[in-house]
mmCIF file of C-alpha atoms and ligand atoms in Angstrom:
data_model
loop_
_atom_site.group_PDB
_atom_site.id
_atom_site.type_symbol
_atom_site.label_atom_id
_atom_site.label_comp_id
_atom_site.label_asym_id
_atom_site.label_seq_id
_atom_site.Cartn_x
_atom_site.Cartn_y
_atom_site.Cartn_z
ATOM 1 C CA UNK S 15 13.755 -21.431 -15.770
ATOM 2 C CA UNK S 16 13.641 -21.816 -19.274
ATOM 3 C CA UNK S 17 17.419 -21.356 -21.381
ATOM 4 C CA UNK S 18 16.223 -18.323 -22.930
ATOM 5 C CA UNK S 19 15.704 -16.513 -19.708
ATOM 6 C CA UNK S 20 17.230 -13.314 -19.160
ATOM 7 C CA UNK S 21 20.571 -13.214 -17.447
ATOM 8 C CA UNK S 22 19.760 -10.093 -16.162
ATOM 9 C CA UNK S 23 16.511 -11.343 -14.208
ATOM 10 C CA UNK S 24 17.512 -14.852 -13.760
ATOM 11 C CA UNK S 25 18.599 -14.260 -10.069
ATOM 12 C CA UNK S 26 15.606 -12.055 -9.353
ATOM 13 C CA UNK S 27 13.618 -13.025 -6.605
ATOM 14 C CA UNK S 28 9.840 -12.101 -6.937
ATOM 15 C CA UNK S 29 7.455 -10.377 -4.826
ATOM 16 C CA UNK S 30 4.671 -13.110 -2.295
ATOM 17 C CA UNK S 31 1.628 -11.958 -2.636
ATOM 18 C CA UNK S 32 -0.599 -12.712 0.201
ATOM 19 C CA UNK S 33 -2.953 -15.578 -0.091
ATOM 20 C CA UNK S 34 -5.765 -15.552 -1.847
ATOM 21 C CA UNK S 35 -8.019 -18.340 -1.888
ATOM 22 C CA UNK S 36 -10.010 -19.171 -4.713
ATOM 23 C CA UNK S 37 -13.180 -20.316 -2.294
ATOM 24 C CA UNK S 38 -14.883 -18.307 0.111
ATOM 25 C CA UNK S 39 -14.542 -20.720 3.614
ATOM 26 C CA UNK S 40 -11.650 -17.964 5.304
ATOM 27 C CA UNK S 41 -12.610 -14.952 6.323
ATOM 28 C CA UNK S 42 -10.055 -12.662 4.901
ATOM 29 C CA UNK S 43 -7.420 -10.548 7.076
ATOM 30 C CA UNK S 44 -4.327 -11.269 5.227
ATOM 31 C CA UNK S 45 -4.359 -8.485 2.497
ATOM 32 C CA UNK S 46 -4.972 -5.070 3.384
ATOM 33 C CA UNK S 47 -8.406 -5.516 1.428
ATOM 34 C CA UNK S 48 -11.599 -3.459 2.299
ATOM 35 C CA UNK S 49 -14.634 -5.536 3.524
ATOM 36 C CA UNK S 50 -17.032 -3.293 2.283
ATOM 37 C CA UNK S 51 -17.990 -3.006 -1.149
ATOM 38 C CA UNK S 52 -16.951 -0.188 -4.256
ATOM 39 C CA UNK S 53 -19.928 2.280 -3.595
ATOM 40 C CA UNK S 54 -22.770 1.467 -5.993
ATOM 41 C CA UNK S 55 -21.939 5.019 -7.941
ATOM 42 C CA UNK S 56 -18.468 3.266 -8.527
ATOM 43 C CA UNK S 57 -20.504 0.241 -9.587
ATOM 44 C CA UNK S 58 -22.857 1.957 -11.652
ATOM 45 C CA UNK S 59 -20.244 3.921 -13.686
ATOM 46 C CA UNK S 60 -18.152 0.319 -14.400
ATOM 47 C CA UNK S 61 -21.271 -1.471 -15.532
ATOM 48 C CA UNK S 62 -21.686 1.775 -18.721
ATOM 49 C CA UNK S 63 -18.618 0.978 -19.648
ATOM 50 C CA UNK S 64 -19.182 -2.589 -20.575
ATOM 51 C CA UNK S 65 -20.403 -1.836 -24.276
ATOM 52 C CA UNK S 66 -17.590 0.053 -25.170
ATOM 53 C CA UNK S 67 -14.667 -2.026 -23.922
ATOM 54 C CA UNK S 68 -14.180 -2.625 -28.135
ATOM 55 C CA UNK S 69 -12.405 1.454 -27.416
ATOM 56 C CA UNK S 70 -9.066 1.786 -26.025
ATOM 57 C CA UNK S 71 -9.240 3.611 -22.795
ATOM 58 C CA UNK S 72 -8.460 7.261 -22.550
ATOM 59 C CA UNK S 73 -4.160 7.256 -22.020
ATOM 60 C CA UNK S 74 -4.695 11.099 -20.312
ATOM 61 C CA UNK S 75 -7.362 9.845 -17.413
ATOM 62 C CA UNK S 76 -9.139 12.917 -18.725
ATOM 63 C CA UNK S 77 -12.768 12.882 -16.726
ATOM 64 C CA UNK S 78 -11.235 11.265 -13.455
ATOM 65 C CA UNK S 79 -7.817 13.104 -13.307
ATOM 66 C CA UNK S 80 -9.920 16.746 -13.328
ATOM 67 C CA UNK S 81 -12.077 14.892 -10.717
ATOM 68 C CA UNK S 82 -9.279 13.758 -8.603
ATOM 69 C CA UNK S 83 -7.702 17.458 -9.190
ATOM 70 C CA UNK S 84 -10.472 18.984 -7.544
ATOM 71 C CA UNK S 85 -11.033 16.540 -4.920
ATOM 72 C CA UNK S 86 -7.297 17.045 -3.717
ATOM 73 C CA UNK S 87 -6.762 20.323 -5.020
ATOM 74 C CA UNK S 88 -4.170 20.234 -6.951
ATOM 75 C CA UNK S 89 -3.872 20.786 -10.757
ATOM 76 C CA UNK S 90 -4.331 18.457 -13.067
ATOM 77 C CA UNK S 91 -1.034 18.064 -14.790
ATOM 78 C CA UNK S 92 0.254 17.240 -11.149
ATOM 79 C CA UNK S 93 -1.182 13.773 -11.445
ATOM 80 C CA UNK S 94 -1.230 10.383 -13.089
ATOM 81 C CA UNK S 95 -3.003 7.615 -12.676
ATOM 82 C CA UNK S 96 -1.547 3.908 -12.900
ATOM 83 C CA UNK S 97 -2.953 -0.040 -12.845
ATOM 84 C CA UNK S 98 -3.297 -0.177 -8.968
ATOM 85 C CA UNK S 99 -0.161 1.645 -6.832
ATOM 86 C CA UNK S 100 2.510 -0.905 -7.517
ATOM 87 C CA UNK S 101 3.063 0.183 -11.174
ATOM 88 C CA UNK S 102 3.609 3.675 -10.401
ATOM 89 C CA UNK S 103 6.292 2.436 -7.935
ATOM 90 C CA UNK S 104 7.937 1.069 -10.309
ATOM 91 C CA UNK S 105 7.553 4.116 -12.745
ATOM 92 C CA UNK S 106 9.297 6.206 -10.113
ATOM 93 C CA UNK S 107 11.940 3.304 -9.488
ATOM 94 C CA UNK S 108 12.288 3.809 -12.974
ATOM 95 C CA UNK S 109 12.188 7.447 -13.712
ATOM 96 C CA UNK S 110 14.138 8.596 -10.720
ATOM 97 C CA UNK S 111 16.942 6.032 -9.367
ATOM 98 C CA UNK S 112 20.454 5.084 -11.170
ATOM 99 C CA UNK S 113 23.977 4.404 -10.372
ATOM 100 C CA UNK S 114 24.131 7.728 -9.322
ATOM 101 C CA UNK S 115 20.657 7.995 -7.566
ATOM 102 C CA UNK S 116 20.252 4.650 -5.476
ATOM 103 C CA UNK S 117 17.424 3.717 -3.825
ATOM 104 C CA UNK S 118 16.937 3.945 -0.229
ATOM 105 C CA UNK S 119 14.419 2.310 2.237
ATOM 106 C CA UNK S 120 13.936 0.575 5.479
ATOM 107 C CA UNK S 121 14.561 -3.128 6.361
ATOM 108 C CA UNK S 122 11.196 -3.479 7.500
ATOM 109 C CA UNK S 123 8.702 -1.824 4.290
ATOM 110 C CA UNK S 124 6.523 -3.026 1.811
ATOM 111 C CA UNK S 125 8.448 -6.093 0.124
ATOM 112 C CA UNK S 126 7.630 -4.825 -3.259
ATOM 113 C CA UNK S 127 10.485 -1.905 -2.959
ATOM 114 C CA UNK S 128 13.401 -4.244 -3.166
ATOM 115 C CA UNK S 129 11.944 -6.257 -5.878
ATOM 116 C CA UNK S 130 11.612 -2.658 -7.944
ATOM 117 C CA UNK S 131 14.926 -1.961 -7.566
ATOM 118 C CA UNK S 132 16.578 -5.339 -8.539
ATOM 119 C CA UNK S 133 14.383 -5.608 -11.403
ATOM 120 C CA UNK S 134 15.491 -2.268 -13.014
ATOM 121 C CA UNK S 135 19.623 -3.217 -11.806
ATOM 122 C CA UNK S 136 19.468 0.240 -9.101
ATOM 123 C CA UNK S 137 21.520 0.260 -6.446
ATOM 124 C CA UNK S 138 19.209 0.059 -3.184
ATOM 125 C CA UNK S 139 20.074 0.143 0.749
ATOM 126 C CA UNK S 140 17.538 -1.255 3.699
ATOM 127 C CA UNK S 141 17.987 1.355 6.852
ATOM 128 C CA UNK S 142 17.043 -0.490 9.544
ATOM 129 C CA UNK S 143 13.837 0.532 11.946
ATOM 130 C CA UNK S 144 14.567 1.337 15.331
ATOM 131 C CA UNK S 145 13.629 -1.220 17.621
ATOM 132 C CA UNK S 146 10.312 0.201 18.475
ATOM 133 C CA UNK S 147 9.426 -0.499 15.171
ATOM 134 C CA UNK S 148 9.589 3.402 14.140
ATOM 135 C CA UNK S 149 11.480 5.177 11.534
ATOM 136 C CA UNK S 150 14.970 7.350 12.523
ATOM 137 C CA UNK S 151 14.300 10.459 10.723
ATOM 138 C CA UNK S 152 18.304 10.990 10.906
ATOM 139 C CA UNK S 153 18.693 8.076 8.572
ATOM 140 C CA UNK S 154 16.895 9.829 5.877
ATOM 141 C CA UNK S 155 17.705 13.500 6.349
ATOM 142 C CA UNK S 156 20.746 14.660 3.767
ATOM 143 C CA UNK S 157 20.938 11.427 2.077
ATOM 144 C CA UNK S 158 21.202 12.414 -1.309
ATOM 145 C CA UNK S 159 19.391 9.095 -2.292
ATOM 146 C CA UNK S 160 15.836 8.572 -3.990
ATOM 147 C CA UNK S 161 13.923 7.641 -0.777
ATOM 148 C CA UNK S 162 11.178 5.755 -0.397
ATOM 149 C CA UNK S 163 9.376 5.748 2.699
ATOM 150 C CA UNK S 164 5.596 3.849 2.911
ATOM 151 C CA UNK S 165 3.890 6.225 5.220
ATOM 152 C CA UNK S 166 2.333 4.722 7.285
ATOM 153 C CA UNK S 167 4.700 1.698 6.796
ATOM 154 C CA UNK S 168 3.732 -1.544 6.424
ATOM 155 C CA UNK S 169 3.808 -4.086 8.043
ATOM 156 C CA UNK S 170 4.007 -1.881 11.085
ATOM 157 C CA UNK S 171 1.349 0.307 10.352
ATOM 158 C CA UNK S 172 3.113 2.944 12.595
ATOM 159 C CA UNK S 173 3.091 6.793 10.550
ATOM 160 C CA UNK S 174 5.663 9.971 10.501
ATOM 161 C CA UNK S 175 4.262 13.355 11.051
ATOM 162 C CA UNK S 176 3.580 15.332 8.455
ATOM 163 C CA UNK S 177 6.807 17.547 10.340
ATOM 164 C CA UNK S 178 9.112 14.521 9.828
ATOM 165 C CA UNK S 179 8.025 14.175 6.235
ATOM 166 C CA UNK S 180 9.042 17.343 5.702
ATOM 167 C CA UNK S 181 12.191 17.092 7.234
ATOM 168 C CA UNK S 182 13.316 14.687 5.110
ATOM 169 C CA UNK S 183 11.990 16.391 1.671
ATOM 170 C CA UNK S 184 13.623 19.902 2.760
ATOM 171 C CA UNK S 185 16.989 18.231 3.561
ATOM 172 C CA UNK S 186 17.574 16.368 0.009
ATOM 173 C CA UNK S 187 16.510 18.975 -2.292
ATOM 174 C CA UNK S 188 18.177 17.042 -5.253
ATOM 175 C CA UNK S 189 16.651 13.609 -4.473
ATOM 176 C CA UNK S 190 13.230 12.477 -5.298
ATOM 177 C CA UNK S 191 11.400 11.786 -2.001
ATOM 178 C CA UNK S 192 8.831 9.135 -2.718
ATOM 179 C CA UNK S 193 6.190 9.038 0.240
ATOM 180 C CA UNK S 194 3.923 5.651 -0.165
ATOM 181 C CA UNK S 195 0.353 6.582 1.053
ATOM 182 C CA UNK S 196 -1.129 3.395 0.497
ATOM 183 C CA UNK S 197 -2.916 3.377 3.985
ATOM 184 C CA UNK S 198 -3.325 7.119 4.590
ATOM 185 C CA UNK S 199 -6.728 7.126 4.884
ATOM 186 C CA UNK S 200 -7.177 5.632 8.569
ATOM 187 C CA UNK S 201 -5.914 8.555 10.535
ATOM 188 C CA UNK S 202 -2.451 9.323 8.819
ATOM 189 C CA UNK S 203 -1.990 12.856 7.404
ATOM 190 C CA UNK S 204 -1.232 12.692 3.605
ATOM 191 C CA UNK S 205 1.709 14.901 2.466
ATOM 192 C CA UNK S 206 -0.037 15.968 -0.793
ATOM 193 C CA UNK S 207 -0.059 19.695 0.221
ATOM 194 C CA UNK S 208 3.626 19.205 1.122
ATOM 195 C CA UNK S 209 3.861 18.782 -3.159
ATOM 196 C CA UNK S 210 2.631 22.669 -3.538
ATOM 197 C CA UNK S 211 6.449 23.696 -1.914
ATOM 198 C CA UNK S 212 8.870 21.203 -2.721
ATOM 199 C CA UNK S 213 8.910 19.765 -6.257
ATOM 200 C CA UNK S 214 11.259 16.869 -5.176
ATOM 201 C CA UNK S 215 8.014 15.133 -3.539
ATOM 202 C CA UNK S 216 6.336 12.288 -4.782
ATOM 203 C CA UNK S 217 3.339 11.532 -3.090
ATOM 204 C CA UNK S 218 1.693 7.941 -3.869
ATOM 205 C CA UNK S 219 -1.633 6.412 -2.844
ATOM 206 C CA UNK S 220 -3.901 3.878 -3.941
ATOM 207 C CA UNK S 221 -7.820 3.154 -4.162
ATOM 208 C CA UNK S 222 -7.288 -0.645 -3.489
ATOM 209 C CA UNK S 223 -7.977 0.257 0.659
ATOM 210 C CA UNK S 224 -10.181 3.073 1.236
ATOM 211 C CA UNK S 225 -11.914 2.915 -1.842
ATOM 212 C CA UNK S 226 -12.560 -0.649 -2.038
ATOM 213 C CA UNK S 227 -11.047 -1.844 -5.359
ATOM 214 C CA UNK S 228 -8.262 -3.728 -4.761
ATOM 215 C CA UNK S 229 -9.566 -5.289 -7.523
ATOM 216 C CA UNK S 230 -9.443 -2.690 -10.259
ATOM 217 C CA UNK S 231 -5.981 -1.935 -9.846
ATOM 218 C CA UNK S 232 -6.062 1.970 -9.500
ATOM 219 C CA UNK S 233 -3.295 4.025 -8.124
ATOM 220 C CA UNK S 234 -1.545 7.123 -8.495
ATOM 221 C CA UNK S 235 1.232 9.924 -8.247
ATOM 222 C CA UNK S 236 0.640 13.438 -7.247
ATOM 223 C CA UNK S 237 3.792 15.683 -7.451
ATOM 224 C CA UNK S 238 5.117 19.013 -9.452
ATOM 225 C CA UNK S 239 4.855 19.164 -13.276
ATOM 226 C CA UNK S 240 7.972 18.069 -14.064
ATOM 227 C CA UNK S 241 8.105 14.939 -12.144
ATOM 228 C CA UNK S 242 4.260 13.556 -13.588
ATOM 229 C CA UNK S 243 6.095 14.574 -17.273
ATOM 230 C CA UNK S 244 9.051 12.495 -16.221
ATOM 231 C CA UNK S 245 6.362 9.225 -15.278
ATOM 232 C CA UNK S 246 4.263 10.192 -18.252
ATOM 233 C CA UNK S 247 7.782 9.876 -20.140
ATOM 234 C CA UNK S 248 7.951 5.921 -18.606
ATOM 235 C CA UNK S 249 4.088 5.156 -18.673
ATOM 236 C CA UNK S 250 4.061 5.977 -22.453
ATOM 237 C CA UNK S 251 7.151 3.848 -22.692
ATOM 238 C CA UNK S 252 5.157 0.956 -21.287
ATOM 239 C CA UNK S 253 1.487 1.278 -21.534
ATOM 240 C CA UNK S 254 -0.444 4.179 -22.971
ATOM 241 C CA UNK S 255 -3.890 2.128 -21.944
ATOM 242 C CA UNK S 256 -2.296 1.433 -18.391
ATOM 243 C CA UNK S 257 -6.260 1.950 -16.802
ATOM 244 C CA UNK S 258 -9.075 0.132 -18.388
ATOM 245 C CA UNK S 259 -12.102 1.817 -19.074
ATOM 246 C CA UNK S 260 -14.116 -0.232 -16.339
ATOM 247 C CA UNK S 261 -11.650 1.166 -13.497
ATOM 248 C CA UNK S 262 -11.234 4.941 -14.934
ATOM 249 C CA UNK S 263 -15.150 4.697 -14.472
ATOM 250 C CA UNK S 264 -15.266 3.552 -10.979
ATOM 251 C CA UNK S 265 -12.751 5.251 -9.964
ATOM 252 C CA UNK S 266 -14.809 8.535 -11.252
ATOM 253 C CA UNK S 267 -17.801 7.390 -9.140
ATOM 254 C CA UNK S 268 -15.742 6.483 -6.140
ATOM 255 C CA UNK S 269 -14.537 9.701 -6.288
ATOM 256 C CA UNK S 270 -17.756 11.336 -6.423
ATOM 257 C CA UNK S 271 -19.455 9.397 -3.349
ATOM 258 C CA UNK S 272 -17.030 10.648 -0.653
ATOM 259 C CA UNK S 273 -19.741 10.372 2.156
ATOM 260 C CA UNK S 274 -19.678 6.477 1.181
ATOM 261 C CA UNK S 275 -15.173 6.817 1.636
ATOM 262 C CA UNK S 276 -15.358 8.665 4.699
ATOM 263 C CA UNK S 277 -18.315 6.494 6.429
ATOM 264 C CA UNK S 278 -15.957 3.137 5.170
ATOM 265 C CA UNK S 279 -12.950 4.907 6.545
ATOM 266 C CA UNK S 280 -14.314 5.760 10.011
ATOM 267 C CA UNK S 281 -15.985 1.816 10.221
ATOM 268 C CA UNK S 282 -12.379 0.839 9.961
ATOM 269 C CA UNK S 283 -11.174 3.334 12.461
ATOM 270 C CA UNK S 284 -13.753 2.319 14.778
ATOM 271 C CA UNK S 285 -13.150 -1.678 14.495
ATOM 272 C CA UNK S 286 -9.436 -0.641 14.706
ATOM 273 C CA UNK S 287 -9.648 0.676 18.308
ATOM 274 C CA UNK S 288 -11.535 -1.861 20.016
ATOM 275 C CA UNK S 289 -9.643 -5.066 18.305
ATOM 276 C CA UNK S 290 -6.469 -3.110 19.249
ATOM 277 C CA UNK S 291 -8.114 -3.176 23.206
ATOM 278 C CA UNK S 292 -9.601 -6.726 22.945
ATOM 279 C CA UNK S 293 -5.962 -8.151 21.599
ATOM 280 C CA UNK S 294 -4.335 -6.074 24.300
ATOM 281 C CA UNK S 295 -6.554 -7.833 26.888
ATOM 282 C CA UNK S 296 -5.507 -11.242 25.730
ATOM 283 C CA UNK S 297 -1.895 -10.254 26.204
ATOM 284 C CA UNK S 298 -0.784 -9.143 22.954
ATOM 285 C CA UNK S 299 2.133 -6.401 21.834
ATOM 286 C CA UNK S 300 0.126 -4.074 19.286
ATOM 287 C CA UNK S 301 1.775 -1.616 17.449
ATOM 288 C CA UNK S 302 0.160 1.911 17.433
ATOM 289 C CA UNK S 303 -1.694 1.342 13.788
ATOM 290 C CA UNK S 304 -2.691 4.388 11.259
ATOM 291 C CA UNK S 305 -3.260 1.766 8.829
ATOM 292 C CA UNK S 306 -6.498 -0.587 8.266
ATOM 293 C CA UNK S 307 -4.306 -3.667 9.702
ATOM 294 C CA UNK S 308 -2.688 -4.510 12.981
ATOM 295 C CA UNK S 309 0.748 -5.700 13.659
ATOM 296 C CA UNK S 310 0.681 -7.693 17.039
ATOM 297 C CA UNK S 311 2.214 -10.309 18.956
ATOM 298 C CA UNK S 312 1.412 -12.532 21.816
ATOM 299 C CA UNK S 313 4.568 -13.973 24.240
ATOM 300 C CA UNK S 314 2.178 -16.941 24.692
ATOM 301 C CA UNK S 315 2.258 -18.116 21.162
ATOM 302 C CA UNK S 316 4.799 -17.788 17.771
ATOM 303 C CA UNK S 317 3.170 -15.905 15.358
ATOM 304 C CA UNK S 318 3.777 -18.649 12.806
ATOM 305 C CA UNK S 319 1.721 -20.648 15.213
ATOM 306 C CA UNK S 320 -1.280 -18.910 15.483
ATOM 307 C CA UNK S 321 -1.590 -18.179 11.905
ATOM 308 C CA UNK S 322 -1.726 -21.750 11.392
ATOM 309 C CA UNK S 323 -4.246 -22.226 14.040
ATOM 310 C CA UNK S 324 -6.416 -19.325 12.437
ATOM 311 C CA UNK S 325 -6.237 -20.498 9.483
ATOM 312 C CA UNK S 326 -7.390 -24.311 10.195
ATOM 313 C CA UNK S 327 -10.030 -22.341 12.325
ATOM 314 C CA UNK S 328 -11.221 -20.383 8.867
ATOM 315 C CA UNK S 329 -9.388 -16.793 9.688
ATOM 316 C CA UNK S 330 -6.096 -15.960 8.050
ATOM 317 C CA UNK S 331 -3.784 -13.620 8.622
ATOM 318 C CA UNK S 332 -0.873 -12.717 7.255
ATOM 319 C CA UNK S 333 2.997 -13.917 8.782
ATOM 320 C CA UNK S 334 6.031 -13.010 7.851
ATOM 321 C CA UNK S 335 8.997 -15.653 8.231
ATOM 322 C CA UNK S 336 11.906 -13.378 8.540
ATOM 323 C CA UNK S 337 14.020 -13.157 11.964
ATOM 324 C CA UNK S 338 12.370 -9.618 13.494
ATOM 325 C CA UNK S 339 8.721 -9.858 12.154
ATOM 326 C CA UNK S 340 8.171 -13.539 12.615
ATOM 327 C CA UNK S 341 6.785 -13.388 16.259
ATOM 328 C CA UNK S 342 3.987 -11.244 14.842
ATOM 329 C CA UNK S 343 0.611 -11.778 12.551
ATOM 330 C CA UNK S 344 -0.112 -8.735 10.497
ATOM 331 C CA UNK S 345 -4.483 -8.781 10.799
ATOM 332 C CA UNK S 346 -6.491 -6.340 8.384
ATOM 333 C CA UNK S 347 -9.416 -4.302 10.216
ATOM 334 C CA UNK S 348 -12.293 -6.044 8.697
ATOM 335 C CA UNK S 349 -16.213 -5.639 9.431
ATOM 336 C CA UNK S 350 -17.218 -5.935 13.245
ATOM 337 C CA UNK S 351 -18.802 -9.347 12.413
ATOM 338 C CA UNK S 352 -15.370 -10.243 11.239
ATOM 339 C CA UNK S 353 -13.353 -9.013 14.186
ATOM 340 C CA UNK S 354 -15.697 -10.614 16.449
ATOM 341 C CA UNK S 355 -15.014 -14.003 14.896
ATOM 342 C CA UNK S 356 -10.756 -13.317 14.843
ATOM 343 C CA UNK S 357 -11.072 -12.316 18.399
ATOM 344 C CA UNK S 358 -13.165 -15.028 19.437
ATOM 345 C CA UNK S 359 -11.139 -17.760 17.488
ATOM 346 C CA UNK S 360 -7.540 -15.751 19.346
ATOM 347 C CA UNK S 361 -9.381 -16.196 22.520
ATOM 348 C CA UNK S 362 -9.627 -20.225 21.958
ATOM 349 C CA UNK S 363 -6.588 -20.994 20.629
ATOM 350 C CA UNK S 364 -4.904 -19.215 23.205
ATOM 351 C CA UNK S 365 -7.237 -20.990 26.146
ATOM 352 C CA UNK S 366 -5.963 -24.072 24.145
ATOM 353 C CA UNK S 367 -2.441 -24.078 24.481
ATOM 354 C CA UNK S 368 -2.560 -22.957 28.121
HETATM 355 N N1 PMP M 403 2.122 0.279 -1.086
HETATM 356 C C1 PMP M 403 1.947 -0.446 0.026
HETATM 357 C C2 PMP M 403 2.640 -0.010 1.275
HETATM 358 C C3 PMP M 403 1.140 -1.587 -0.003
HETATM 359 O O1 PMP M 403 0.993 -2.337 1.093
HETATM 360 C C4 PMP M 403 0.491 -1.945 -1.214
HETATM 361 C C5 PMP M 403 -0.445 -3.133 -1.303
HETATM 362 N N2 PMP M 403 -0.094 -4.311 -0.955
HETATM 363 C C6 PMP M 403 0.734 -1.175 -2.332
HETATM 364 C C7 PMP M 403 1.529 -0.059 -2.244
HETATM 365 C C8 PMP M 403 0.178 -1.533 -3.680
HETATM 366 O O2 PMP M 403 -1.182 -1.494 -3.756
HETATM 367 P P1 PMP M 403 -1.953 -1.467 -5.140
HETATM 368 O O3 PMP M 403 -1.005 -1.859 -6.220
HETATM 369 O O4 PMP M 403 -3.081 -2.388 -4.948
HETATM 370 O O5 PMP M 403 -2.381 -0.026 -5.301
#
């Protein structure tokens, strides 16, 4: 640390991204990444834009935010669009917590939450998860506390109903309800609609998973007017030009190839069920996943162990050192080929230490 460095963020601790390699020897499970490529529309549309990067980008989203509108059916001052997820996390960490509104979310959630809310000094509590893993709707209903629930949660991958969503919105009417859809896409139900009723809903979501562009860092916000004036407030407080022209492209033709989504989605879905059966077969603890990962652990084996062991056999996964996740490996759903190889690899490593 330098002896110019804030006081204010010198005790901050930041967020661990996952691994990421800078050759190409591990197959990839650790970060939630698609294996499939952006559909060649998204492609297409990115590669125009490459002789007039010397323009800023559009601040208002203009041709993909009436796109999106339509696609989700809302209107289009009920949206923005941000550099990949996490910044419009921390718009609404921004926009909608204080002394008087502090942050709440569970123990066990997307580590990125806590770092939000020391960075911007808010007041933040960690409910803990039952010990099935699940959420205790109780914990969240009459709070009157900006909540932030990732739905379905990670690293669990376990979703609320839409009903329990609800729940929780209706009972804090004067609370922003944030509701992280990051991973929606693989058989949760999104709460978007929900945004139509109650304007005290937030609903975020992301097109680094199901849209394959993790790498062009698009996300964003769908909620009432009011609430995508308060972020607009914040983004234009930050950065006007928060989406480059290359990604507003994409994320146009993305958009517009929603066979391409849905056929991706379904893949995942598919490879989802039958590594969930094939783990359970070796012995493994799986938690019921709505997400494009699995959360599972084996009695046999520490989970710090066999990510070690994956990894030296070219597969990692992701691990979590802290006291109730560290028995597990979180593994993202990747191509067949690539499940074939994890389960294969599980399979020897566990014949190993027998
Ligand atoms: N929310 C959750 C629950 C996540 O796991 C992630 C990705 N790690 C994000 C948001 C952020 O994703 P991005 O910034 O790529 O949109």
């Amino acid at each position: 640390m330098s002896r110019f460095f804030s006081k204010k963020y010198s005790s901050l601790t930041p967020y661990t991204p996952g691994e990421q390699p800078r050759d190409q020897r591990y197959i990839k499970l650790n970060t939630n990444e698609s294996p499939f490529p952006p559909s060649s529309i998204a492609q297409q549309r990115a590669k125009e834009e490459l002789d007039r990067l010397q323009l800023y980008s559009d601040p208002c989203c203009t041709a993909l935010t009436a796109k999106a509108a339509q696609v989700l059916g809302i209107e289009e001052d009920e949206i923005l669009f941000s550099n990949g997820s996490d910044e419009v996390l921390n718009f609404a960490f921004m926009a909608f917590c204080d002394e008087s509104h502090p942050a709440i979310f569970p123990d066990i959630t997307y580590g990125f939450y806590k770092v939000f809310a020391r960075l911007n000094g808010i007041p933040y509590e960690e409910i803990p998860l039952k010990d099935d893993f699940t959420i205790a709707v109780k914990d969240y209903v009459n709070q009157n506390k900006t909540i932030f629930i990732a739905n379905p949660n990670a690293p669990t991958g376990i979703c609320l109903s839409l009903e329990q969503i609800e729940a929780i919105v209706k009972s804090n009417p004067n609370n922003v309800v944030v509701i992280d859809e990051a991973y929606v896409d693989f058989g949760g139900e999104s709460a978007i609609p929900l945004t139509k009723t109650y304007d005290n809903l937030l609903v975020i979501q992301t097109f680094s998973k199901s849209r394959s562009m993790a790498g062009a860092r698009l996300g964003f916000a769908v909620g009432c007017k009011a609430l995508i004036q308060d972020l607009n407030t914040i983004k234009y407080s930050v950065n006007p030009y928060n989406v480059n022209r290359m990604t507003m492209a994409a994320g146009l033709g993305a958009l517009e190839d929603a066979d391409y989504f849905r056929a991706n989605c379904q893949k995942i879905i598919n490879n989802r069920t039958w590594t969930t059966e094939a783990l359970q077969e070796l012995g493994f603890t799986v938690l019921p996943s709505t997400a494009n990962f699995v959360f599972a652990k084996n009695n046999a084996i520490p989970g710090k162990e066999l990510y070690l062991k994956l990894k030296a056999r070219g597969i990692l996964v992701r691990h979590f050192a802290t006291p109730r996740l560290t028995d597990f490996v979180r593994v993202t759903i990747g191509s067949a080929e690539q499940m074939s190889a994890f389960i294969s690899r599980t399979k020897e490593i566990l014949e190993e230490i027998k």
